[in-house]
PDB file of C-alpha atoms in Angstrom:
ATOM      1  CA  MET Z   1       6.098 -20.140  10.299  1.00  0.00           C
ATOM      2  CA  LYS Z   2       5.847 -17.971  13.388  1.00  0.00           C
ATOM      3  CA  LEU Z   3       5.426 -14.252  12.774  1.00  0.00           C
ATOM      4  CA  SER Z   4       7.687 -11.906  14.680  1.00  0.00           C
ATOM      5  CA  ALA Z   5       6.797  -8.351  15.599  1.00  0.00           C
ATOM      6  CA  ALA Z   6       6.339  -5.975  12.709  1.00  0.00           C
ATOM      7  CA  CYS Z   7       4.461  -2.797  11.955  1.00  0.00           C
ATOM      8  CA  VAL Z   8       2.387  -2.746   8.764  1.00  0.00           C
ATOM      9  CA  VAL Z   9       1.591   0.682   7.358  1.00  0.00           C
ATOM     10  CA  ALA Z  10      -1.069   0.270   4.688  1.00  0.00           C
ATOM     11  CA  VAL Z  11      -1.728   3.195   2.359  1.00  0.00           C
ATOM     12  CA  ASP Z  12      -4.839   3.738   0.264  1.00  0.00           C
ATOM     13  CA  VAL Z  13      -3.406   5.988  -2.426  1.00  0.00           C
ATOM     14  CA  GLY Z  14      -5.643   8.733  -3.736  1.00  0.00           C
ATOM     15  CA  SER Z  15      -6.006  12.454  -4.092  1.00  0.00           C
ATOM     16  CA  VAL Z  16      -4.676  14.233  -1.026  1.00  0.00           C
ATOM     17  CA  ARG Z  17      -6.479  17.393  -2.119  1.00  0.00           C
ATOM     18  CA  THR Z  18      -9.940  15.773  -2.169  1.00  0.00           C
ATOM     19  CA  GLY Z  19      -9.424  13.608   0.917  1.00  0.00           C
ATOM     20  CA  SER Z  20      -9.149  10.284  -0.923  1.00  0.00           C
ATOM     21  CA  PHE Z  21      -5.806   9.390   0.685  1.00  0.00           C
ATOM     22  CA  ALA Z  22      -5.839   7.301   3.874  1.00  0.00           C
ATOM     23  CA  TRP Z  23      -3.455   5.127   5.869  1.00  0.00           C
ATOM     24  CA  ALA Z  24      -3.464   2.833   8.878  1.00  0.00           C
ATOM     25  CA  ALA Z  25      -0.662   1.340  10.982  1.00  0.00           C
ATOM     26  CA  VAL Z  26      -1.194  -2.127  12.451  1.00  0.00           C
ATOM     27  CA  ASP Z  27       1.111  -4.023  14.805  1.00  0.00           C
ATOM     28  CA  MET Z  28       1.550  -7.657  13.851  1.00  0.00           C
ATOM     29  CA  PRO Z  29       0.947 -10.423  14.586  1.00  0.00           C
ATOM     30  CA  GLY Z  30      -1.728  -9.067  16.956  1.00  0.00           C
ATOM     31  CA  HIS Z  31      -3.555  -6.962  14.317  1.00  0.00           C
ATOM     32  CA  THR Z  32      -3.698  -3.989  16.675  1.00  0.00           C
ATOM     33  CA  LEU Z  33      -4.535  -0.690  15.000  1.00  0.00           C
ATOM     34  CA  THR Z  34      -1.948   1.744  16.370  1.00  0.00           C
ATOM     35  CA  ALA Z  35      -2.509   4.830  14.226  1.00  0.00           C
ATOM     36  CA  HIS Z  36      -4.383   6.073  11.172  1.00  0.00           C
ATOM     37  CA  GLY Z  37      -4.937   9.227   9.223  1.00  0.00           C
ATOM     38  CA  ASP Z  38      -5.469  10.961   5.935  1.00  0.00           C
ATOM     39  CA  ASP Z  39      -2.127  12.704   5.486  1.00  0.00           C
ATOM     40  CA  PRO Z  40       1.034  11.289   3.878  1.00  0.00           C
ATOM     41  CA  ALA Z  41       3.254  12.880   6.549  1.00  0.00           C
ATOM     42  CA  GLY Z  42       1.475  10.882   9.233  1.00  0.00           C
ATOM     43  CA  ALA Z  43       2.038   7.630   7.320  1.00  0.00           C
ATOM     44  CA  ALA Z  44       5.750   8.427   6.860  1.00  0.00           C
ATOM     45  CA  GLY Z  45       6.023   9.321  10.544  1.00  0.00           C
ATOM     46  CA  ALA Z  46       4.370   6.077  11.687  1.00  0.00           C
ATOM     47  CA  LEU Z  47       6.661   4.036   9.460  1.00  0.00           C
ATOM     48  CA  SER Z  48       9.774   5.924  10.597  1.00  0.00           C
ATOM     49  CA  ALA Z  49       8.798   5.604  14.264  1.00  0.00           C
ATOM     50  CA  ALA Z  50       8.352   1.826  13.990  1.00  0.00           C
ATOM     51  CA  LEU Z  51      11.706   1.431  12.257  1.00  0.00           C
ATOM     52  CA  THR Z  52      13.449   3.735  14.753  1.00  0.00           C
ATOM     53  CA  ASP Z  53      12.135   1.545  17.589  1.00  0.00           C
ATOM     54  CA  GLY Z  54      13.905  -1.415  15.980  1.00  0.00           C
ATOM     55  CA  ALA Z  55      10.825  -3.180  14.619  1.00  0.00           C
ATOM     56  CA  SER Z  56      10.597  -4.652  11.155  1.00  0.00           C
ATOM     57  CA  ALA Z  57       8.068  -2.834   9.015  1.00  0.00           C
ATOM     58  CA  VAL Z  58       5.960  -3.248   5.903  1.00  0.00           C
ATOM     59  CA  LEU Z  59       4.842  -0.432   3.620  1.00  0.00           C
ATOM     60  CA  ALA Z  60       1.802  -1.658   1.678  1.00  0.00           C
ATOM     61  CA  LEU Z  61       0.588   0.633  -1.095  1.00  0.00           C
ATOM     62  CA  GLU Z  62      -2.771  -0.086  -2.701  1.00  0.00           C
ATOM     63  CA  ALA Z  63      -1.485   0.522  -6.202  1.00  0.00           C
ATOM     64  CA  PRO Z  64       0.218  -1.616  -8.844  1.00  0.00           C
ATOM     65  CA  MET Z  65       3.879  -1.851  -7.840  1.00  0.00           C
ATOM     66  CA  SER Z  66       5.008  -4.007 -10.742  1.00  0.00           C
ATOM     67  CA  VAL Z  67       3.763  -4.497 -14.266  1.00  0.00           C
ATOM     68  CA  PRO Z  68       4.406  -7.370 -16.647  1.00  0.00           C
ATOM     69  CA  VAL Z  69       6.585  -6.795 -19.683  1.00  0.00           C
ATOM     70  CA  PRO Z  70       5.858  -9.782 -21.929  1.00  0.00           C
ATOM     71  CA  GLY Z  71       7.996 -10.921 -24.826  1.00  0.00           C
ATOM     72  CA  ASP Z  72       4.942 -10.906 -27.108  1.00  0.00           C
ATOM     73  CA  TRP Z  73       3.719  -7.380 -27.905  1.00  0.00           C
ATOM     74  CA  LYS Z  74       0.151  -8.712 -28.223  1.00  0.00           C
ATOM     75  CA  LEU Z  75       0.154  -9.283 -24.458  1.00  0.00           C
ATOM     76  CA  LEU Z  76       1.156  -5.716 -23.500  1.00  0.00           C
ATOM     77  CA  GLY Z  77      -1.310  -4.330 -20.949  1.00  0.00           C
ATOM     78  CA  LYS Z  78      -2.747  -7.753 -20.124  1.00  0.00           C
ATOM     79  CA  GLY Z  79      -3.787  -8.265 -16.516  1.00  0.00           C
ATOM     80  CA  ARG Z  80      -1.462  -9.994 -14.063  1.00  0.00           C
ATOM     81  CA  THR Z  81      -2.202 -13.385 -12.573  1.00  0.00           C
ATOM     82  CA  GLY Z  82      -4.931 -13.076  -9.959  1.00  0.00           C
ATOM     83  CA  GLU Z  83      -6.308  -9.706 -11.067  1.00  0.00           C
ATOM     84  CA  GLY Z  84      -9.508 -11.136 -12.548  1.00  0.00           C
ATOM     85  CA  ASN Z  85     -11.549  -8.346 -14.095  1.00  0.00           C
ATOM     86  CA  ARG Z  86      -9.437  -5.556 -12.522  1.00  0.00           C
ATOM     87  CA  ALA Z  87      -6.323  -5.416 -14.696  1.00  0.00           C
ATOM     88  CA  TRP Z  88      -3.528  -3.061 -13.659  1.00  0.00           C
ATOM     89  CA  SER Z  89      -3.823  -1.359 -17.061  1.00  0.00           C
ATOM     90  CA  ALA Z  90      -7.548  -0.600 -16.761  1.00  0.00           C
ATOM     91  CA  SER Z  91      -8.592   2.947 -15.959  1.00  0.00           C
ATOM     92  CA  ALA Z  92      -8.626   2.643 -12.152  1.00  0.00           C
ATOM     93  CA  GLY Z  93      -5.426   0.558 -12.069  1.00  0.00           C
ATOM     94  CA  ALA Z  94      -3.535   2.934 -14.342  1.00  0.00           C
ATOM     95  CA  GLY Z  95      -4.612   5.919 -12.258  1.00  0.00           C
ATOM     96  CA  ALA Z  96      -3.641   4.154  -9.030  1.00  0.00           C
ATOM     97  CA  LEU Z  97      -0.284   3.210 -10.572  1.00  0.00           C
ATOM     98  CA  ALA Z  98       0.557   6.832 -11.357  1.00  0.00           C
ATOM     99  CA  THR Z  99      -0.701   8.142  -8.013  1.00  0.00           C
ATOM    100  CA  GLY Z 100       1.017   5.334  -6.093  1.00  0.00           C
ATOM    101  CA  LEU Z 101       4.279   5.988  -7.891  1.00  0.00           C
ATOM    102  CA  ALA Z 102       4.311   9.633  -6.816  1.00  0.00           C
ATOM    103  CA  GLN Z 103       3.025   9.059  -3.287  1.00  0.00           C
ATOM    104  CA  GLY Z 104       5.208   5.985  -2.712  1.00  0.00           C
ATOM    105  CA  ALA Z 105       8.314   7.870  -3.838  1.00  0.00           C
ATOM    106  CA  TRP Z 106       7.461  10.754  -1.497  1.00  0.00           C
ATOM    107  CA  LEU Z 107       6.861   8.401   1.451  1.00  0.00           C
ATOM    108  CA  LEU Z 108      10.127   6.551   0.867  1.00  0.00           C
ATOM    109  CA  ALA Z 109      12.036   9.838   0.531  1.00  0.00           C
ATOM    110  CA  GLU Z 110      10.646  11.004   3.890  1.00  0.00           C
ATOM    111  CA  VAL Z 111      11.562   7.715   5.582  1.00  0.00           C
ATOM    112  CA  ALA Z 112      15.059   7.865   4.022  1.00  0.00           C
ATOM    113  CA  ARG Z 113      15.453  11.427   5.300  1.00  0.00           C
ATOM    114  CA  ALA Z 114      14.543  10.270   8.830  1.00  0.00           C
ATOM    115  CA  LEU Z 115      16.617   7.066   8.660  1.00  0.00           C
ATOM    116  CA  PRO Z 116      19.603   7.483   6.322  1.00  0.00           C
ATOM    117  CA  GLY Z 117      21.020   4.200   5.062  1.00  0.00           C
ATOM    118  CA  LEU Z 118      17.835   2.211   5.725  1.00  0.00           C
ATOM    119  CA  ALA Z 119      17.659  -0.970   3.649  1.00  0.00           C
ATOM    120  CA  ALA Z 120      14.401  -2.011   1.981  1.00  0.00           C
ATOM    121  CA  THR Z 121      13.375  -4.996  -0.118  1.00  0.00           C
ATOM    122  CA  THR Z 122      10.454  -6.314  -2.153  1.00  0.00           C
ATOM    123  CA  GLN Z 123      11.277  -9.947  -1.380  1.00  0.00           C
ATOM    124  CA  VAL Z 124      10.006 -11.625   1.775  1.00  0.00           C
ATOM    125  CA  SER Z 125      13.057 -13.908   1.928  1.00  0.00           C
ATOM    126  CA  ARG Z 126      15.321 -10.861   2.271  1.00  0.00           C
ATOM    127  CA  TRP Z 127      13.168  -9.054   4.848  1.00  0.00           C
ATOM    128  CA  ARG Z 128      13.715  -8.800   8.585  1.00  0.00           C
ATOM    129  CA  GLY Z 129      15.583  -6.702  11.056  1.00  0.00           C
ATOM    130  CA  ALA Z 130      19.190  -5.641  10.656  1.00  0.00           C
ATOM    131  CA  ALA Z 131      20.226  -8.104  13.390  1.00  0.00           C
ATOM    132  CA  ASP Z 132      19.177 -10.931  11.054  1.00  0.00           C
ATOM    133  CA  GLY Z 133      21.160  -9.405   8.198  1.00  0.00           C
ATOM    134  CA  GLY Z 134      17.999  -8.678   6.209  1.00  0.00           C
ATOM    135  CA  ALA Z 135      16.327  -5.429   5.259  1.00  0.00           C
ATOM    136  CA  PRO Z 136      14.017  -4.125   8.010  1.00  0.00           C
ATOM    137  CA  LEU Z 137      11.542  -2.585   5.508  1.00  0.00           C
ATOM    138  CA  LEU Z 138       9.438  -4.679   3.134  1.00  0.00           C
ATOM    139  CA  LEU Z 139       7.630  -2.945   0.266  1.00  0.00           C
ATOM    140  CA  VAL Z 140       4.459  -4.688  -0.927  1.00  0.00           C
ATOM    141  CA  GLU Z 141       1.413  -4.108  -3.061  1.00  0.00           C
ATOM    142  CA  ALA Z 142      -1.958  -4.199  -1.346  1.00  0.00           C
ATOM    143  CA  PHE Z 143      -4.886  -5.123  -3.562  1.00  0.00           C
ATOM    144  CA  VAL Z 144      -8.546  -4.828  -2.623  1.00  0.00           C
ATOM    145  CA  SER Z 145     -11.081  -5.064  -5.394  1.00  0.00           C
ATOM    146  CA  GLY Z 146     -14.609  -6.131  -6.193  1.00  0.00           C
ATOM    147  CA  GLY Z 147     -16.365  -7.866  -3.280  1.00  0.00           C
ATOM    148  CA  GLY Z 148     -13.247  -7.592  -1.101  1.00  0.00           C
ATOM    149  CA  ALA Z 149     -13.523  -3.804  -1.043  1.00  0.00           C
ATOM    150  CA  SER Z 150     -16.973  -3.865   0.539  1.00  0.00           C
ATOM    151  CA  ARG Z 151     -15.641  -5.989   3.442  1.00  0.00           C
ATOM    152  CA  CYS Z 152     -12.798  -3.560   4.155  1.00  0.00           C
ATOM    153  CA  ARG Z 153     -14.532  -0.395   5.254  1.00  0.00           C
ATOM    154  CA  PRO Z 154     -12.572   1.755   7.708  1.00  0.00           C
ATOM    155  CA  ARG Z 155     -12.922   0.507  11.283  1.00  0.00           C
ATOM    156  CA  TRP Z 156     -11.759   3.578  13.150  1.00  0.00           C
ATOM    157  CA  GLY Z 157     -15.175   5.227  13.368  1.00  0.00           C
ATOM    158  CA  ARG Z 158     -14.748   7.773  10.609  1.00  0.00           C
ATOM    159  CA  THR Z 159     -16.852   7.900   7.459  1.00  0.00           C
ATOM    160  CA  PRO Z 160     -14.787   8.384   4.300  1.00  0.00           C
ATOM    161  CA  PRO Z 161     -15.187  11.921   2.940  1.00  0.00           C
ATOM    162  CA  THR Z 162     -17.293  12.372  -0.157  1.00  0.00           C
ATOM    163  CA  PRO Z 163     -15.240  13.589  -3.124  1.00  0.00           C
ATOM    164  CA  ARG Z 164     -16.213  16.946  -4.616  1.00  0.00           C
ATOM    165  CA  ARG Z 165     -16.996  15.245  -7.915  1.00  0.00           C
ATOM    166  CA  PRO Z 166     -18.431  11.726  -7.664  1.00  0.00           C
ATOM    167  CA  ARG Z 167     -16.090   9.311  -9.407  1.00  0.00           C
ATOM    168  CA  GLY Z 168     -18.290   6.223  -9.495  1.00  0.00           C
ATOM    169  CA  ARG Z 169     -16.567   4.472  -6.604  1.00  0.00           C
ATOM    170  CA  TRP Z 170     -16.188   4.894  -2.880  1.00  0.00           C
ATOM    171  CA  ARG Z 171     -12.841   5.024  -1.180  1.00  0.00           C
ATOM    172  CA  ARG Z 172     -11.368   1.686  -0.176  1.00  0.00           C
ATOM    173  CA  GLY Z 173     -10.741   0.845   3.452  1.00  0.00           C
ATOM    174  CA  TRP Z 174      -8.716  -1.388   5.767  1.00  0.00           C
ATOM    175  CA  PRO Z 175      -7.371  -3.877   6.463  1.00  0.00           C
ATOM    176  CA  ALA Z 176      -6.066  -4.503   2.979  1.00  0.00           C
ATOM    177  CA  ARG Z 177      -4.755  -7.922   2.078  1.00  0.00           C
ATOM    178  CA  THR Z 178      -1.155  -7.662   1.072  1.00  0.00           C
ATOM    179  CA  ALA Z 179       1.065  -9.667  -1.189  1.00  0.00           C
ATOM    180  CA  PRO Z 180       4.753  -9.199  -1.905  1.00  0.00           C
ATOM    181  CA  MET Z 181       5.538  -7.618  -5.245  1.00  0.00           C
ATOM    182  CA  ALA Z 182       6.613 -10.129  -7.805  1.00  0.00           C
ATOM    183  CA  PRO Z 183      10.216  -9.755  -8.957  1.00  0.00           C
ATOM    184  CA  THR Z 184      10.342  -9.046 -12.680  1.00  0.00           C
TER     185      THR Z 184
END
């Protein structure tokens, strides 16, 4: 499958107040870093600009974007396939879920304000530019954990800021591996 041009805006959700939020925009398939920052408005602007220029785009949030709802109550909160020892319902995953929900909603509202009527999807088969009849914006979950996090330090020459209160982890970096959200 040949990749066509797209802009991927990957967002490391986190506290905006303490400087734990970061984003990067990468043109695909060339993997060219086109912009980055630590403010949600910049991420929304990069995404809107790519879509305004007619490119397909991906918004990848590093936060759980779907959670399983099993038929058996004994399985409530169980990790999703592929999560290993980092279940979505564990402390860090639950915090990222709540933060990602708020920040993702804000980002999408800003993009919708800039581009009224924009179609978005969570399914790769329904994603591509309006000329193809598909949605130009694909929403995905980015997941970096364990050993993968140490290989994804920021590459734009800036050291992540130290939080005011150490939280037992350092801020994740880029590029994040992305996977489409699973339909539930």
